Tab-separated table of C-alpha atoms in Angstrom:
chain	number	residue	atom	x	y	z
A	290	UNK	CA	101.741	101.063	104.491
A	291	UNK	CA	99.053	101.576	101.832
A	292	UNK	CA	98.537	97.843	101.312
A	293	UNK	CA	97.955	97.454	105.045
A	294	UNK	CA	95.492	100.362	104.989
A	295	UNK	CA	93.653	98.842	102.025
A	296	UNK	CA	93.452	95.505	103.829
A	297	UNK	CA	92.112	97.107	107.030
A	298	UNK	CA	89.571	99.112	105.023
A	299	UNK	CA	88.477	95.991	103.150
A	300	UNK	CA	88.011	94.073	106.414
A	301	UNK	CA	85.966	96.911	107.886
A	302	UNK	CA	83.795	97.122	104.787
A	303	UNK	CA	83.222	93.358	104.677
A	304	UNK	CA	81.914	93.556	108.246
A	305	UNK	CA	79.802	96.606	107.375
A	306	UNK	CA	78.309	94.932	104.290
A	307	UNK	CA	77.471	91.812	106.305
A	308	UNK	CA	75.744	93.994	108.910
A	309	UNK	CA	73.688	95.519	106.065
A	310	UNK	CA	72.634	91.983	104.971
A	311	UNK	CA	74.747	91.834	101.810
A	312	UNK	CA	75.710	88.289	100.806
A	313	UNK	CA	79.442	88.201	100.047
A	314	UNK	CA	81.667	85.992	97.910
A	315	UNK	CA	85.453	86.263	97.921
A	316	UNK	CA	87.140	86.204	94.508
A	317	UNK	CA	89.720	83.484	95.084
A	318	UNK	CA	91.358	83.837	91.665
A	319	UNK	CA	92.463	87.443	92.332
A	320	UNK	CA	93.211	88.341	88.720
A	321	UNK	CA	95.076	91.665	88.411
A	322	UNK	CA	92.551	94.484	88.132
A	323	UNK	CA	89.511	92.412	89.037
A	324	UNK	CA	87.424	93.069	92.157
A	325	UNK	CA	88.244	90.768	95.032
A	326	UNK	CA	84.703	90.605	96.380
A	327	UNK	CA	81.282	90.127	94.855
A	328	UNK	CA	77.870	89.273	96.155
A	329	UNK	CA	74.206	90.120	96.274
A	330	UNK	CA	72.645	93.257	97.750
A	331	UNK	CA	69.777	92.960	100.247
A	332	UNK	CA	67.444	93.705	97.303
A	333	UNK	CA	68.821	90.763	95.329
A	334	UNK	CA	70.986	92.708	92.857
A	335	UNK	CA	74.475	91.371	92.111
A	336	UNK	CA	77.381	93.660	92.976
A	337	UNK	CA	81.166	93.754	92.780
A	338	UNK	CA	83.405	95.498	95.320
A	339	UNK	CA	86.917	96.883	95.251
A	340	UNK	CA	89.120	99.194	97.331
A	341	UNK	CA	90.985	102.137	95.815
A	342	UNK	CA	93.399	104.839	96.920
A	343	UNK	CA	93.049	108.354	95.489
A	344	UNK	CA	95.285	110.960	97.085
A	345	UNK	CA	95.235	113.646	94.394
A	346	UNK	CA	92.600	115.177	92.109
A	347	UNK	CA	94.142	113.713	88.952
A	348	UNK	CA	93.818	110.190	90.366
A	349	UNK	CA	90.028	110.451	90.236
A	350	UNK	CA	90.102	110.284	86.440
A	351	UNK	CA	91.996	106.982	86.710
A	352	UNK	CA	89.580	105.830	89.420
A	353	UNK	CA	86.582	106.540	87.174
A	354	UNK	CA	88.280	104.605	84.351
A	355	UNK	CA	88.801	101.625	86.698
A	356	UNK	CA	85.160	101.736	87.814
A	357	UNK	CA	84.016	101.894	84.170
A	358	UNK	CA	86.219	98.870	83.369
A	359	UNK	CA	84.772	96.936	86.302
A	360	UNK	CA	81.246	97.824	85.165
A	361	UNK	CA	82.051	96.736	81.597
A	362	UNK	CA	83.460	93.443	82.902
A	363	UNK	CA	80.377	92.918	85.117
A	364	UNK	CA	77.559	94.649	83.178
A	365	UNK	CA	74.703	93.206	85.242
A	366	UNK	CA	76.213	94.203	88.589
A	367	UNK	CA	76.145	97.283	90.761
A	368	UNK	CA	79.468	98.599	92.024
A	369	UNK	CA	80.451	98.879	95.695
A	370	UNK	CA	83.469	101.035	96.429
A	371	UNK	CA	85.858	101.555	99.321
A	372	UNK	CA	88.148	104.563	99.017
A	373	UNK	CA	91.192	105.753	100.959
A	374	UNK	CA	91.603	109.463	100.309
A	375	UNK	CA	92.394	112.750	102.035
A	376	UNK	CA	89.090	114.123	100.676
A	377	UNK	CA	85.752	114.042	102.517
A	378	UNK	CA	82.859	111.886	101.331
A	379	UNK	CA	81.072	114.994	100.042
A	380	UNK	CA	84.126	115.965	97.935
A	381	UNK	CA	84.438	112.410	96.626
A	382	UNK	CA	80.782	112.310	95.600
A	383	UNK	CA	81.203	115.596	93.706
A	384	UNK	CA	84.235	114.182	91.874
A	385	UNK	CA	82.577	110.869	90.981
A	386	UNK	CA	78.883	111.648	90.566
A	387	UNK	CA	78.846	113.161	87.082
A	388	UNK	CA	81.323	110.785	85.388
A	389	UNK	CA	79.602	107.725	86.830
A	390	UNK	CA	76.131	109.053	85.983
A	391	UNK	CA	77.202	109.705	82.377
A	392	UNK	CA	78.250	106.059	82.087
A	393	UNK	CA	75.127	104.751	83.829
A	394	UNK	CA	77.057	103.329	86.754
A	395	UNK	CA	75.220	102.833	90.001
A	396	UNK	CA	77.162	102.722	93.261
A	397	UNK	CA	75.244	100.524	95.692
A	398	UNK	CA	77.747	101.230	98.463
A	399	UNK	CA	80.416	103.873	99.041
A	400	UNK	CA	82.643	104.047	102.098
A	401	UNK	CA	85.203	106.853	102.214
A	402	UNK	CA	88.036	106.895	104.708
A	403	UNK	CA	89.385	110.429	104.689
A	404	UNK	CA	92.370	111.771	106.593
A	405	UNK	CA	94.150	108.460	106.692
């Protein structure tokens, strides 16, 4: 069921990003661990996007590590994130804000689907 939820979330976010005038490119190679979508923000900055699931507090540490890896792999890009979680967007921001700030990671887009 989680793969289906991730797919539905990704489709929703693709539509949302297009509405916000992001230019999108699908990663056709789909290498394990690499973002499946990249593009350019409305302000012309490159970004990469991925969808994650984080059900428990301890999974946020792993999530931050994945985001750091993505940022290291794409150092000139912002990061866009879709997240399936039982936590609210406010709780997610509290969990992610400090670790991402410490590593200089800028989220250009965050969509949280809580209570899935």
